XYZ file of C-alpha atoms in Angstrom:
556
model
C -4.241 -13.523 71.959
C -5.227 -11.338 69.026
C -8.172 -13.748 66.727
C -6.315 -13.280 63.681
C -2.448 -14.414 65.391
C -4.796 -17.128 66.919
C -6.247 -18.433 63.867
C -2.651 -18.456 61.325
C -0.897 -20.380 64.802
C -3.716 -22.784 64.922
C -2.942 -23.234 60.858
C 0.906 -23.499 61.638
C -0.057 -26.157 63.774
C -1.841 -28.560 61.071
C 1.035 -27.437 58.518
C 3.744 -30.187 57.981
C 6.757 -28.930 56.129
C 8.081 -25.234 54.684
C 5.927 -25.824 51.305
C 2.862 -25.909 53.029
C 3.033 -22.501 54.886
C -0.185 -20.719 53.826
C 1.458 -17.245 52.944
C -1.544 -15.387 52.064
C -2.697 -16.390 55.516
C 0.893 -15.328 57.345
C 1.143 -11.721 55.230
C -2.462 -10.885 56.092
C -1.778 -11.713 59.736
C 1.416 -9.528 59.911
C 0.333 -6.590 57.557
C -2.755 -6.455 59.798
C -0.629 -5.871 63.110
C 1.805 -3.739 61.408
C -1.128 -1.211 60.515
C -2.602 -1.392 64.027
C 1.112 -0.760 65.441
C 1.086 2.494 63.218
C -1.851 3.532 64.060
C -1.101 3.286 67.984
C 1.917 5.395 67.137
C 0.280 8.048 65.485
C -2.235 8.150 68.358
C 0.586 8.112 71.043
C -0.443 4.947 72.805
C 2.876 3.427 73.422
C 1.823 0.948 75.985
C -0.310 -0.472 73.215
C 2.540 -0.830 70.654
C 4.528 -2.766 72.559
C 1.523 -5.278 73.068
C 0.730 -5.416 69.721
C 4.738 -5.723 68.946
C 4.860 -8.492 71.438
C 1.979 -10.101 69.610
C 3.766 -10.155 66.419
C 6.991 -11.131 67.191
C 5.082 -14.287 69.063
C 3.268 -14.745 66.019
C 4.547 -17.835 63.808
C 3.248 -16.018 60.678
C 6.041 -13.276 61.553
C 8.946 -16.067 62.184
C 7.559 -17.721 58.771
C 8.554 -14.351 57.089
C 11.394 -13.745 58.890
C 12.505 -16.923 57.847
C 11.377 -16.449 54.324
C 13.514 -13.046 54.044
C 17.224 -14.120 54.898
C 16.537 -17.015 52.660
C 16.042 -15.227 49.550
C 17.979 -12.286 49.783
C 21.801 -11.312 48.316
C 23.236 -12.892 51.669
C 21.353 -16.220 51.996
C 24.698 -18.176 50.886
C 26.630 -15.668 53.444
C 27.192 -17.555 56.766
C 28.336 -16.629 60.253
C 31.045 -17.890 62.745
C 29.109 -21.235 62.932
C 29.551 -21.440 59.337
C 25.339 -22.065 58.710
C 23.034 -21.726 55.809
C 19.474 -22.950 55.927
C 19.055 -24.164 52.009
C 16.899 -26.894 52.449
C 13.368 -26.767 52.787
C 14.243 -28.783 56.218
C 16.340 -26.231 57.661
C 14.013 -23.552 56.771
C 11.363 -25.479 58.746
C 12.974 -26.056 61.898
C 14.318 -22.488 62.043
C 10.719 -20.987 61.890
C 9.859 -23.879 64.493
C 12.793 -22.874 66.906
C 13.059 -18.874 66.343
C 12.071 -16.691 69.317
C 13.283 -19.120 72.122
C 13.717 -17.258 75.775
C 16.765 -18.732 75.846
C 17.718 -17.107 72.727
C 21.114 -15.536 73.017
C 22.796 -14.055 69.868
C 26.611 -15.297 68.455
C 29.456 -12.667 67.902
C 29.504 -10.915 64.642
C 31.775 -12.245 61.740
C 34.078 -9.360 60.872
C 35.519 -8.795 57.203
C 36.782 -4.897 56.133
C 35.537 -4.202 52.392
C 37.025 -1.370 50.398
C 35.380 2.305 50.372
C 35.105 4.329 47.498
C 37.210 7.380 48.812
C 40.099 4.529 50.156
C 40.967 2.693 53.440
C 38.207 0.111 54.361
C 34.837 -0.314 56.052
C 34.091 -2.900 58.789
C 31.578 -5.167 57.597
C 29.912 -7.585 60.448
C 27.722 -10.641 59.029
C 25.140 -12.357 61.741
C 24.467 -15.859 61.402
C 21.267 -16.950 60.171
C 19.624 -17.605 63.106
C 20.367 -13.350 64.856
C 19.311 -12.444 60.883
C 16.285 -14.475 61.630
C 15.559 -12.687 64.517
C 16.157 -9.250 63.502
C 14.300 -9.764 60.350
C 11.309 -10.841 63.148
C 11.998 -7.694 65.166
C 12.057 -5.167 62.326
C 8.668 -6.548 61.575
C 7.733 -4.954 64.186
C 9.815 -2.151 64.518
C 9.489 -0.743 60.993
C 6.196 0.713 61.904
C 7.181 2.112 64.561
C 10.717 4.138 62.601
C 8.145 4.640 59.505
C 5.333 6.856 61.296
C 7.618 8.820 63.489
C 10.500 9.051 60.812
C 11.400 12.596 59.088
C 9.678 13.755 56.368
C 12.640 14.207 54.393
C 14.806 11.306 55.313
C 15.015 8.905 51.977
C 17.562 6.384 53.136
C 16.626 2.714 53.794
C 12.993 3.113 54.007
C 10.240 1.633 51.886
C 8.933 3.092 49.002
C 12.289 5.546 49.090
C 15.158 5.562 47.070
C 18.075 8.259 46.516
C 16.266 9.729 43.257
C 13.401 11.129 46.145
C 16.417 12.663 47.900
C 17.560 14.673 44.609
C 14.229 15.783 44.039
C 13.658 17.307 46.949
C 17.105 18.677 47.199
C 16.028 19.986 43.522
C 13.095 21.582 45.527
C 14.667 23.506 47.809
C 17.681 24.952 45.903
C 15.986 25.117 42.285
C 14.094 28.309 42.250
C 15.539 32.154 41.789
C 14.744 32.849 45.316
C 16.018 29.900 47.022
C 18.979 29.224 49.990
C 21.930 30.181 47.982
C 24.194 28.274 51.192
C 24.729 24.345 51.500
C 26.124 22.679 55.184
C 27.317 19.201 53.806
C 26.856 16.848 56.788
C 28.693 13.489 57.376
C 28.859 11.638 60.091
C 32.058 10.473 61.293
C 31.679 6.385 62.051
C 28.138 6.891 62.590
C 26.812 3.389 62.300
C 29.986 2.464 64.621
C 29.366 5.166 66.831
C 26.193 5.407 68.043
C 25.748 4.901 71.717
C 24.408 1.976 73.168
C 22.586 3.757 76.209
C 20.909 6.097 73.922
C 19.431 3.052 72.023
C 18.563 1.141 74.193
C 16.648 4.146 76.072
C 14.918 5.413 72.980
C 13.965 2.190 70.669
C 10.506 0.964 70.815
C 11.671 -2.854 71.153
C 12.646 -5.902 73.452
C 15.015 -4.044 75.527
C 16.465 -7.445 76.174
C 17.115 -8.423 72.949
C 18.479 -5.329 71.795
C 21.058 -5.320 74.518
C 21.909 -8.678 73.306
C 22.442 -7.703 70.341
C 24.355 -4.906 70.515
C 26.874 -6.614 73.035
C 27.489 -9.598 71.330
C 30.904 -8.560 70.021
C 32.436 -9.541 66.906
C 35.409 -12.077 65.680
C 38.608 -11.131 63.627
C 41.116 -12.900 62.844
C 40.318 -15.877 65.353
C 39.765 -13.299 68.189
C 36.848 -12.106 69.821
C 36.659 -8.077 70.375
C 33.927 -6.663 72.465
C 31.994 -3.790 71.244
C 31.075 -1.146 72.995
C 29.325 1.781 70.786
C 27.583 1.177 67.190
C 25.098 -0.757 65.460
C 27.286 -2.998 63.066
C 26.928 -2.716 58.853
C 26.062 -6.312 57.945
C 22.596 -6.444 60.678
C 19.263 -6.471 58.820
C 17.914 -4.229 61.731
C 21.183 -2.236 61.591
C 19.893 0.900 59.221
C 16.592 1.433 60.907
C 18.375 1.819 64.190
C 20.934 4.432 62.656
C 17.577 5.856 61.231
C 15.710 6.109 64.725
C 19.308 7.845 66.068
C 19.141 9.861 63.283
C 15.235 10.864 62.967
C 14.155 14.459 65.192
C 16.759 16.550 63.850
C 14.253 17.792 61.307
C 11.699 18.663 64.189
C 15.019 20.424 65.689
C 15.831 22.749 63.097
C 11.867 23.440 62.654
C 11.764 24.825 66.286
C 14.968 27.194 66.391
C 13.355 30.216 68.147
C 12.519 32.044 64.811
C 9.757 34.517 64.417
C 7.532 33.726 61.331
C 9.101 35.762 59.238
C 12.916 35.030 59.771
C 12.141 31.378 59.262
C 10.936 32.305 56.002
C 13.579 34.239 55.144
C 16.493 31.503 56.944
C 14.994 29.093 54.601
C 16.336 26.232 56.132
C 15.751 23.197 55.500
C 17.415 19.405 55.587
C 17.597 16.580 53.151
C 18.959 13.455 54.687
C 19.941 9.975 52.994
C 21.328 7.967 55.566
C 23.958 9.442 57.438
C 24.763 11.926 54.952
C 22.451 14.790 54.777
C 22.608 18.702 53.539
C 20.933 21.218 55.069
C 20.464 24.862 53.619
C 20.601 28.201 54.316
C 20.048 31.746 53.572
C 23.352 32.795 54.555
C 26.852 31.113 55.456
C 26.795 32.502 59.185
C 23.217 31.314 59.694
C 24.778 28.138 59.141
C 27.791 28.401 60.671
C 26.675 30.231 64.125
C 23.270 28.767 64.445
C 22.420 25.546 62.555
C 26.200 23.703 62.695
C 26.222 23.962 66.323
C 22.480 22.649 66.572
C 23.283 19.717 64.642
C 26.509 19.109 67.041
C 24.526 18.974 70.201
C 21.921 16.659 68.626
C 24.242 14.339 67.342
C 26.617 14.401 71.055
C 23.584 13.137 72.982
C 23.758 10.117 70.349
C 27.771 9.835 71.153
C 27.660 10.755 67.330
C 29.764 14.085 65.670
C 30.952 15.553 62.526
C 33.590 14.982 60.696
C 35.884 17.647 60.443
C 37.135 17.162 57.027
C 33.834 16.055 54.879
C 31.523 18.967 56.512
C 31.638 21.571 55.151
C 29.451 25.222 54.039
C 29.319 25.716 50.348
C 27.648 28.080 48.058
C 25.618 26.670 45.196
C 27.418 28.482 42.557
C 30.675 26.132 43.651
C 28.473 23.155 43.551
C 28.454 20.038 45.877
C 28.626 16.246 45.310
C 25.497 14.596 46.802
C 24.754 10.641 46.688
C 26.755 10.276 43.606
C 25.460 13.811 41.711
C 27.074 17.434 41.290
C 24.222 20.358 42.410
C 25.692 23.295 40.917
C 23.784 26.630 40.180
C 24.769 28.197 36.925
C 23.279 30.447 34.650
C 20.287 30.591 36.159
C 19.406 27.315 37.331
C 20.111 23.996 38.953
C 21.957 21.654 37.225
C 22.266 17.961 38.977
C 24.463 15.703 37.087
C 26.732 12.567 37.895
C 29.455 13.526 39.472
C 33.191 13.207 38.317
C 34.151 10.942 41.054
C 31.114 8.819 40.075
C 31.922 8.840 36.624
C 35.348 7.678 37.709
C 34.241 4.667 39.641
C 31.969 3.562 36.836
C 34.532 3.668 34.462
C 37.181 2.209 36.059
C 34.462 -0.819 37.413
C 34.054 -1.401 33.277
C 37.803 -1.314 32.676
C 38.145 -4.015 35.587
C 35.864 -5.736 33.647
C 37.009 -6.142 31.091
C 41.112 -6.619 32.283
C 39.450 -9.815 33.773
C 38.055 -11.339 30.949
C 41.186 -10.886 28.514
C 40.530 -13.950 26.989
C 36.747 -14.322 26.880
C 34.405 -14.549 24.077
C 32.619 -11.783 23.185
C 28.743 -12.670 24.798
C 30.484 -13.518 27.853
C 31.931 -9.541 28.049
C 28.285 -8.376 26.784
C 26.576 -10.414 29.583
C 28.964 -8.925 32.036
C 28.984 -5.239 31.344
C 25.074 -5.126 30.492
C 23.662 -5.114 34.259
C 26.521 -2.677 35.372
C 25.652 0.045 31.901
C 22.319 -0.662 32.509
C 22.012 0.084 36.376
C 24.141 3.258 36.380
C 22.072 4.491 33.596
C 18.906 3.722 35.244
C 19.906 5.729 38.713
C 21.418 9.075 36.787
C 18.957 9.369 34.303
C 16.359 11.044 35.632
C 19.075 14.196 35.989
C 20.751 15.789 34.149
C 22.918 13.382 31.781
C 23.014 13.185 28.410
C 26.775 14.912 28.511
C 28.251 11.941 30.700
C 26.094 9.588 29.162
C 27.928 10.503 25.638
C 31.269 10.882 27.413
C 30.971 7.774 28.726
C 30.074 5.818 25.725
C 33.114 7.143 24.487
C 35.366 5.770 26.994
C 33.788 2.494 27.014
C 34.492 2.342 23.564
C 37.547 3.000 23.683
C 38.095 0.501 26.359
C 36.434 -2.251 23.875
C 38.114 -1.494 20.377
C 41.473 -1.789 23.027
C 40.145 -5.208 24.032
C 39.611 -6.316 20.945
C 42.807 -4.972 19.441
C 44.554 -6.856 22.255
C 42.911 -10.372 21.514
C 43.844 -10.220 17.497
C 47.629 -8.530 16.941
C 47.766 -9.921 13.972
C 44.820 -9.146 12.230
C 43.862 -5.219 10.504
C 41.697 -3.036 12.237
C 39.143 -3.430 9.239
C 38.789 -7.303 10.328
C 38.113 -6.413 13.755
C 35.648 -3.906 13.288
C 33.371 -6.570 10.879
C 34.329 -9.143 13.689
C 32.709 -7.333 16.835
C 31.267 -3.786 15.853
C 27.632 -4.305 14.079
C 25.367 -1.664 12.071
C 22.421 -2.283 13.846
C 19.303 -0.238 13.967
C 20.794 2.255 11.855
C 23.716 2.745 14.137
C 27.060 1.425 13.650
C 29.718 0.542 15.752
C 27.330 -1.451 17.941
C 29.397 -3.779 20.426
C 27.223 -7.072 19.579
C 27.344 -10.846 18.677
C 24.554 -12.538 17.190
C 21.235 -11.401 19.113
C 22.914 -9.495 21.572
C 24.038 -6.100 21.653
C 25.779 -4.022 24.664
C 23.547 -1.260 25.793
C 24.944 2.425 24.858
C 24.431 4.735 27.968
C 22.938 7.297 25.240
C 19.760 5.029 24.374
C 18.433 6.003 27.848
C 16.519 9.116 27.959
C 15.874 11.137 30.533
C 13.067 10.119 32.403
C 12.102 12.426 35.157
C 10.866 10.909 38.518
C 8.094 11.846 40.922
C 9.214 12.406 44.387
C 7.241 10.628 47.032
C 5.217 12.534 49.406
C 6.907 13.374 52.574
C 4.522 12.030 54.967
C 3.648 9.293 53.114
C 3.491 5.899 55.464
C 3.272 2.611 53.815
C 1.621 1.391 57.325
C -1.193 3.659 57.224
C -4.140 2.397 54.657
C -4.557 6.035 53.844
C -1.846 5.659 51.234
C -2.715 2.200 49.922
C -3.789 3.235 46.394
C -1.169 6.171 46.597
C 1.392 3.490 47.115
C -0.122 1.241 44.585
C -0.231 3.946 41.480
C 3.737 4.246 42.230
C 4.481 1.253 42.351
C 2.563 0.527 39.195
C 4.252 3.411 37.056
C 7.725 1.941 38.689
C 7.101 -1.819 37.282
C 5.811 0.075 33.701
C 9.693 1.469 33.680
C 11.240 -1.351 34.985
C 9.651 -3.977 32.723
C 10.567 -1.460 29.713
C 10.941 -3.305 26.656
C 9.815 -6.111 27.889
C 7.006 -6.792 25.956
C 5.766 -9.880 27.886
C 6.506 -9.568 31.540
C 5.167 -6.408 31.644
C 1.926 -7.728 30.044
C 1.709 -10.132 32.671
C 2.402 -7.793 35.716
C -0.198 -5.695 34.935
C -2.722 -8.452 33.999
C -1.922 -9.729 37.021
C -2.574 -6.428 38.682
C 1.633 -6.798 39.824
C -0.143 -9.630 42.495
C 1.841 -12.991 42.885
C -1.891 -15.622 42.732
C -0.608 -17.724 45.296
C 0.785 -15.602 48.065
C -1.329 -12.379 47.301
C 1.451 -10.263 47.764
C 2.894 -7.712 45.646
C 5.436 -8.514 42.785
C 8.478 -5.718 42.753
C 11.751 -5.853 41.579
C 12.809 -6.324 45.277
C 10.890 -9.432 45.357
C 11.958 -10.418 42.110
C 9.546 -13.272 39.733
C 9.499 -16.615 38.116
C 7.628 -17.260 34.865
C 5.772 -20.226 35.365
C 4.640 -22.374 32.532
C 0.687 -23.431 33.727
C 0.881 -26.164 31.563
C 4.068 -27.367 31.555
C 6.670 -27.360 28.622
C 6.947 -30.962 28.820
C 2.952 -31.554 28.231
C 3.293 -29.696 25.264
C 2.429 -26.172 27.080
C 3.104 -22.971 25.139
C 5.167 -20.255 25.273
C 1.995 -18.036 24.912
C 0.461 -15.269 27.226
C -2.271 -17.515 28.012
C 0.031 -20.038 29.690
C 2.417 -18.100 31.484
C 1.709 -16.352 35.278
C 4.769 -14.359 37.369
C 5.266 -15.867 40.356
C 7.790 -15.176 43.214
C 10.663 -17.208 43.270
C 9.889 -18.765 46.878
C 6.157 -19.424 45.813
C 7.126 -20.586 42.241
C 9.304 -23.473 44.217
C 6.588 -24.198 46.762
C 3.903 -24.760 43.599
C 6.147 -27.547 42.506
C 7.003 -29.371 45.185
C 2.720 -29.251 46.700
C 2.178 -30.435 42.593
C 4.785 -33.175 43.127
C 2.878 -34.270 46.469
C 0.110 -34.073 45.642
C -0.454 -33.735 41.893
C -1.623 -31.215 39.946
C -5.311 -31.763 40.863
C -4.547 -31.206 44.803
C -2.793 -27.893 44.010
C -5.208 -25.234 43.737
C -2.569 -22.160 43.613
C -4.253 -19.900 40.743
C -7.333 -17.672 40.766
């Protein structure tokens, strides 16, 4: 048994309940296997991954985190067929206490359709808590693994990633006067419902056993159970990294087409991928068509994966091309990314919805409800090309509010409802605001242009620790913009939770904890206040509530 496993399960042992899991001790244990997993990887000793993935999967720091994770995340109220939620400390405890049995066999997949964007529905398949345990303890191990071999220019669901890397780098490659002047749009049809079992099970560095459970287990609909026989289902917290290992080598692919130096120059071919939908370019639209569509074909058959016919498709740049919610269009020189009308659509019509369901409700109620949608759709386009929708926008979504408030007051003049919701504030008037609080205007966000992360950057490999940490940094300085205090804190702080000594994101979320408390006449001030994360903010308490504040030593 590795020393450091040894010495955390040997802790695990003399720890009582879920509040008294030493995280510092589990993360250290786990990030220090994940980094030796990488490292075997990179050095192509694949016999020594899997031990080292067996000894982290085995490890109870790894089922404490595993644990940890589908508790706190979006889906931790979700449940499966058996209709389970672990939100109790208890539960928590004897799930990290029972997870990885050898008897362990995974329950059939609840099945719910949610709409798509472009119409009809998408299958949705939710785990219970204890197969979202386990793949949360598996990815552990296999995120390494997908990370190191992974393309260079694959952006979705990946740390340290995000869509705004993908439009950079599509930016790169079609932004210059000499550039591929020819797009292939690529979408897979089905492809997370596609993908062949075989093929996965032949190819993924994991428990073979497990993953065959997994992917067998069928799912219920409508009281019946249906078996399934291709696909990795949407809902699985191990799903995307799968469809990401299917997906990853078509890069390498298109590298080794049997061009001399010189024609791959001038091909200039080259692939962006986000997911399953990816663009790759060209220098001309038969290079594309003769050489590089039926490439991609056979790569994607010997996954039981293909195109579909109607969304692939070759375009030329001058026509433009909707990408990941932007229009790429060259014109009059130069690239211009910018949300795209169908985007614009959905956004719109989301804020009409909005409002239609809250008819009758007071005005800080409607602010508090459109805020976090204005605010997150101006956060992902604005490091484009903008400022046009942004002011288009603001239009329609005043529009959409002077009808609102026209609609709640029939009887009253226009002048009366202007003074009753529209504010001069800040030198601006017509500000949508009641009391303290205003509604953001899309046009107050500037563009702010983002970095694009390195393509062979690996989160696993300690080469890029302070690499990772300097983004990460300038991506909590925009985050926590305006926020005068919390960003104080995070950087005091060094973005470093004190008691779990991990990293503070906006993934992770934070608590502000009070060090003396409120109720001992504590203050408000900078002095007093520490971020915590949510899980080790409750854990504080309940240890101070044990065993009083003196027994709680928490804080550097």
């Amino acid at each position: 048994m590795d020393a450091s496993q040894h010495d955390c399960d040997v802790a695990f042992a003399a720890w009582r309940s879920w509040h008294e899991i030493h995280w510092v001790k589990a993360c250290k244990v786990v990030a220090g296997l994940q980094k030796r997993i990488a490292k075997a990887v990179q050095a192509g000793e694949w016999r020594k991954v899997r031990t080292l993935q067996r000894l982290l999967t085995n490890s109870s720091s790894a089922k404490a985190l595993a644990v940890r994770r589908v508790t706190e995340n979006r889906g931790r109220k979700t449940p499966g067929v058996d209709k389970q939620t672990w939100g109790t400390p208890e539960d928590k405890w004897r799930a990290v206490a029972e997870l990885g049995n050898k008897k362990y066999k995974p329950l059939p997949l609840r099945r719910i359709n949610i709409p798509k964007a472009s119409g009809g529905t998408r299958p949705l398949g939710i785990p219970t808590m204890r197969d979202r345990a386990m793949q949360a303890l598996h990815l552990l191990a296999l995120d390494p693994v997908a990370e190191t071999i992974g393309d260079h220019n694959s952006y979705g669901f990946r740390r340290e990633r995000s869509t705004a890397d993908a439009i950079e780098q599509v930016r790169n490659v079609l932004g210059r006067g000499n550039s591929a002047k020819w797009v292939l749009e690529g979408d897979i049809k089905g492809c997370f419902d596609n993908i062949s079992h075989d093929w996965l099970i032949a190819n993924v560095c994991m428990d073979k056993g497990i993953l065959r459970k997994w992917l067998k287990a069928g799912f219920i609909e409508t009281g019946q159970l249906f078996p399934t026989k291709a696909g990795t289902p949407q809902g699985g917290i191990i799903s995307p990294v799968l469809a990401n290992i299917a997906l990853d080598g078509l890069e390498r692919e298109l590298e080794s087409l049997p061009f001399t130096r010189r024609d791959r120059q001038a091909a200039k071919i080259n692939l962006v991928r986000y997911a399953d939908d990816f663009v790759i370019t060209g220098s001309s639209r038969e290079l594309l068509e003769r050489t590089v569509k039926p490439l991609v074909e056979k790569f994607l058959a010997s996954r039981g994966l293909a195109l579909s016919e109607t969304k692939t498709k070759i375009t030329h740049v001058t026509e433009g091309f909707d990408f990941l919610g932007w229009n790429v269009r060259f014109y009059n020189g130069m690239l211009v990314t910018q949300p795209s009308k169908k985007n614009i659509k959905a956004f719109l019509s989301k804020i009409r919805g909005l409002l239609h369901e809250r008819k009758a409700a007071h005005q800080i109620d409607v602010i508090d409800a459109l805020s976090p949608v204005i605010r997150g759709w101006a956060n992902y386009h604005r490091s484009q090309m903008s400022s046009q929708a942004f002011a288009k926008c603001d239009h329609r979504i005043w529009e959409a509010l002077w009808r609102w408030a026209c609609r709640r007051h029939p009887n009253k003049g226009k002048r009366w409802i202007k003074l009753r919701y529209f504010k001069c504030l800040k030198g601006r008037d017509w500000r949508f605001a009641v009391m303290d609080k205003q509604l953001p205007n899309l046009c107050d966000y500037r563009k702010r242009p983002h970095t694009k992360v390195k393509g062979e950057a690996n989160p696993y490999d300690p080469r890029y620790d302070e690499y990772f940490s300097k983004r990460l940094s300038r991506k909590m300085e925009k985050t926590l913009e305006g926020r005068h205090k919390l960003r104080w804190l995070w950087g005091w702080q060094s973005g470093i939770c004190p008691i779990c000594d991990q990293r503070i994101t906006q993934e992770t979320g934070w608590h502000l904890h009070h060090i003396v408390k409120r109720s001992n006449r504590g203050t408000d001030k900078l002095t007093n206040l520490v971020l915590l994360h949510p899980n080790c903010h409750m854990q504080h308490h309940v240890l101070e509530k044990l065993y009083g504040p003196a027994g709680v030593s928490c804080f550097k």
